[in-house]
């Protein structure tokens, strides 16, 4: 078996082996995940044109079909599973007295809840928001002046998969996707990530300190990008501090001199990053407002 | 309903053939469909939905396989998941060697082999799908064929001298 035809025949035969049906739980899990996922949005795409023409309507129609089909599929009789049982995630129903989900747009002063991640999709953050903030579901809030230099501010809830040794050259896979790992692999712990960020010389990192939020322990440090950062020379015209796990959202560097006051917490085994993103010129009152929001955060599932 | 049933199973099998693991294939399928939902507004030509979602899935699989390669210092040969259908053309030793050879390929090469031999795309179509030059696809396909052939020939040599495949 060593000629071209034989190897192609062997491969075709071999690829026919294996499971041919997805596990039964998949439609349920996907329906739940997309129920907590919003579609393309603008902050991370700042500077790129957003096409909102008729194709959006076509796409939305297809999306609706997919969603309906996925949900409807759950009503079918269960098929035999090709894989062994794996614990299905369980989501506690949100009590009717819980704060409302953070909406997109200007936030009235109130308590809000958001589930910022697709994995774990049931981790909820609840926080108090004073006036002057805009919701950017599900993983960010933006100050009244936006996030642009020299005075902007934002708050982001993130996860990381590795660190980019050079934030400006982050597209290691060459696909322009934000959810790709950093080229510096890091372990799963809080210290793994904090140590990798501290060791990076592309930006200034403060000495990490211990921190606690809602009883969860972690480390806190501030990362400050150079004032002469030229984003036009970066991959895709943007810069990323760390890699983003597949399927999650990330927030890219918002401009030269951007400061990331970064808390890295271990929330029951999930490494959660909470960053207040601003600049040296951001008004102290805005920073204090952001601090108050972060300090009010509670976690639940 | 039929849409998800037919596409979900097909996408899952493609992911499984690339990743060679049921759980990782399931994760990839979930990620791809969630990303598809997220990015649907950017799909300009609904007529290319299948190619579009195949590209999404393949990119997810390549990314996942890349991460896996980075995390594992040594290649591991995992047991096959799911049923193995009998086929007189390939014996157990052949399959074992194909498994080993396949895992030594780069994630790109694995995906290209699956897209070509399992899904049925021509090299030019794969190039279009993955946004790579057609020459690059043909070159990687050639290299992957050579590597897989070498894996089978290694098995044949071992069998000839009376050894067994590990």
Short mmCIF file of N, CA, C and O in Angstrom, two decimals, chain B residues 43-86:
data_model
loop_
_atom_site.label_atom_id
_atom_site.label_comp_id
_atom_site.label_asym_id
_atom_site.label_seq_id
_atom_site.Cartn_x
_atom_site.Cartn_y
_atom_site.Cartn_z
N UNK B 43 -22.57 37.52 7.49
CA UNK B 43 -22.64 36.62 6.35
C UNK B 43 -23.33 37.32 5.19
O UNK B 43 -24.53 37.58 5.22
N UNK B 44 -22.55 37.61 4.15
CA UNK B 44 -23.08 38.42 3.07
C UNK B 44 -23.86 37.58 2.05
O UNK B 44 -24.75 38.09 1.38
N UNK B 45 -23.49 36.33 1.90
CA UNK B 45 -24.13 35.50 0.88
C UNK B 45 -24.69 34.24 1.54
O UNK B 45 -23.97 33.27 1.74
N UNK B 46 -25.97 34.24 1.86
CA UNK B 46 -26.57 33.07 2.52
C UNK B 46 -26.40 31.79 1.71
O UNK B 46 -26.44 30.70 2.26
N UNK B 47 -26.20 31.93 0.41
CA UNK B 47 -26.00 30.75 -0.42
C UNK B 47 -24.71 30.02 -0.11
O UNK B 47 -24.53 28.88 -0.51
N UNK B 48 -23.81 30.73 0.58
CA UNK B 48 -22.54 30.10 0.95
C UNK B 48 -22.52 29.70 2.42
O UNK B 48 -21.47 29.60 3.04
N UNK B 49 -23.70 29.49 2.96
CA UNK B 49 -23.79 29.18 4.39
C UNK B 49 -22.98 27.94 4.75
O UNK B 49 -22.25 27.91 5.73
N UNK B 50 -23.09 26.88 3.93
CA UNK B 50 -22.39 25.64 4.25
C UNK B 50 -20.88 25.85 4.25
O UNK B 50 -20.18 25.40 5.17
N UNK B 51 -20.37 26.51 3.21
CA UNK B 51 -18.93 26.76 3.16
C UNK B 51 -18.50 27.64 4.34
O UNK B 51 -17.44 27.41 4.94
N UNK B 52 -19.33 28.60 4.64
CA UNK B 52 -19.02 29.52 5.73
C UNK B 52 -18.93 28.79 7.06
O UNK B 52 -17.99 28.97 7.84
N UNK B 53 -19.89 27.91 7.32
CA UNK B 53 -19.88 27.22 8.61
C UNK B 53 -18.80 26.13 8.64
O UNK B 53 -18.24 25.83 9.69
N UNK B 54 -18.48 25.58 7.49
CA UNK B 54 -17.35 24.64 7.44
C UNK B 54 -16.05 25.36 7.77
O UNK B 54 -15.17 24.82 8.44
N UNK B 55 -15.92 26.59 7.27
CA UNK B 55 -14.71 27.36 7.58
C UNK B 55 -14.65 27.66 9.07
O UNK B 55 -13.60 27.51 9.70
N UNK B 56 -15.77 28.08 9.63
CA UNK B 56 -15.79 28.36 11.07
C UNK B 56 -15.37 27.13 11.86
O UNK B 56 -14.53 27.21 12.76
N UNK B 57 -15.99 26.02 11.53
CA UNK B 57 -15.71 24.79 12.28
C UNK B 57 -14.25 24.39 12.12
O UNK B 57 -13.59 24.02 13.10
N UNK B 58 -13.75 24.48 10.89
CA UNK B 58 -12.36 24.08 10.66
C UNK B 58 -11.41 24.99 11.44
O UNK B 58 -10.43 24.50 12.04
N UNK B 59 -11.68 26.28 11.44
CA UNK B 59 -10.82 27.19 12.20
C UNK B 59 -10.86 26.89 13.69
O UNK B 59 -9.84 26.95 14.38
N UNK B 60 -12.04 26.57 14.20
CA UNK B 60 -12.15 26.20 15.62
C UNK B 60 -11.33 24.94 15.89
O UNK B 60 -10.59 24.87 16.87
N UNK B 61 -11.45 23.97 15.01
CA UNK B 61 -10.72 22.71 15.20
C UNK B 61 -9.21 22.94 15.12
O UNK B 61 -8.45 22.38 15.92
N UNK B 62 -8.78 23.74 14.15
CA UNK B 62 -7.34 24.01 14.03
C UNK B 62 -6.84 24.73 15.28
O UNK B 62 -5.77 24.39 15.82
N UNK B 63 -7.60 25.70 15.76
CA UNK B 63 -7.19 26.42 16.96
C UNK B 63 -7.12 25.49 18.15
O UNK B 63 -6.18 25.53 18.94
N UNK B 64 -8.12 24.63 18.25
CA UNK B 64 -8.14 23.70 19.39
C UNK B 64 -6.98 22.70 19.30
O UNK B 64 -6.31 22.43 20.29
N UNK B 65 -6.74 22.20 18.10
CA UNK B 65 -5.64 21.25 17.93
C UNK B 65 -4.30 21.93 18.16
O UNK B 65 -3.36 21.31 18.69
N UNK B 66 -4.20 23.19 17.78
CA UNK B 66 -2.95 23.93 18.00
C UNK B 66 -2.69 24.08 19.49
O UNK B 66 -1.57 23.87 19.97
N UNK B 67 -3.73 24.43 20.22
CA UNK B 67 -3.57 24.55 21.67
C UNK B 67 -3.20 23.21 22.28
O UNK B 67 -2.35 23.13 23.16
N UNK B 68 -3.83 22.16 21.79
CA UNK B 68 -3.56 20.83 22.35
C UNK B 68 -2.12 20.44 22.09
O UNK B 68 -1.45 19.89 22.96
N UNK B 69 -1.62 20.73 20.88
CA UNK B 69 -0.23 20.39 20.57
C UNK B 69 0.72 21.15 21.46
O UNK B 69 1.76 20.63 21.88
N UNK B 70 0.36 22.41 21.74
CA UNK B 70 1.24 23.21 22.58
C UNK B 70 1.29 22.68 24.01
O UNK B 70 2.28 22.73 24.69
N UNK B 71 0.16 22.16 24.45
CA UNK B 71 0.06 21.74 25.84
C UNK B 71 0.63 20.36 26.08
O UNK B 71 0.93 19.99 27.19
N UNK B 72 0.71 19.57 25.06
CA UNK B 72 1.24 18.22 25.24
C UNK B 72 2.64 18.15 24.67
O UNK B 72 2.86 18.34 23.49
N UNK B 73 3.59 17.91 25.55
CA UNK B 73 4.97 17.89 25.10
C UNK B 73 5.21 16.72 24.15
O UNK B 73 5.98 16.80 23.22
N UNK B 74 4.55 15.61 24.41
CA UNK B 74 4.71 14.44 23.56
C UNK B 74 3.38 14.04 22.97
O UNK B 74 2.34 14.17 23.61
N UNK B 75 3.44 13.56 21.76
CA UNK B 75 2.20 13.11 21.14
C UNK B 75 1.69 11.88 21.85
O UNK B 75 2.45 10.99 22.22
N UNK B 76 0.39 11.86 22.06
CA UNK B 76 -0.21 10.70 22.67
C UNK B 76 -1.12 10.04 21.66
O UNK B 76 -1.75 10.70 20.85
N UNK B 77 -1.20 8.76 21.74
CA UNK B 77 -2.15 8.05 20.90
C UNK B 77 -3.31 7.66 21.80
O UNK B 77 -3.16 6.86 22.71
N UNK B 78 -4.45 8.26 21.55
CA UNK B 78 -5.63 8.00 22.37
C UNK B 78 -6.46 6.91 21.72
O UNK B 78 -6.41 6.73 20.51
N UNK B 79 -7.22 6.20 22.52
CA UNK B 79 -8.08 5.18 21.92
C UNK B 79 -9.12 5.83 21.02
O UNK B 79 -9.58 6.94 21.27
N UNK B 80 -9.47 5.14 19.99
CA UNK B 80 -10.51 5.64 19.10
C UNK B 80 -11.83 5.71 19.82
O UNK B 80 -12.16 4.85 20.63
N UNK B 81 -12.58 6.76 19.56
CA UNK B 81 -13.92 6.87 20.12
C UNK B 81 -14.92 6.34 19.11
O UNK B 81 -14.78 6.56 17.92
N UNK B 82 -15.92 5.70 19.61
CA UNK B 82 -16.99 5.28 18.73
C UNK B 82 -16.68 3.95 18.06
O UNK B 82 -15.58 3.40 18.20
N UNK B 83 -17.66 3.47 17.34
CA UNK B 83 -17.50 2.16 16.72
C UNK B 83 -16.52 2.19 15.56
O UNK B 83 -16.38 3.20 14.88
N UNK B 84 -15.83 1.11 15.38
CA UNK B 84 -14.93 0.97 14.24
C UNK B 84 -15.53 -0.09 13.33
O UNK B 84 -15.69 -1.23 13.72
N UNK B 85 -15.88 0.33 12.12
CA UNK B 85 -16.52 -0.62 11.22
C UNK B 85 -15.46 -1.51 10.59
O UNK B 85 -14.36 -1.05 10.27
N UNK B 86 -15.77 -2.77 10.44
CA UNK B 86 -14.79 -3.67 9.81
C UNK B 86 -14.62 -3.31 8.34
O UNK B 86 -15.57 -2.97 7.67
#
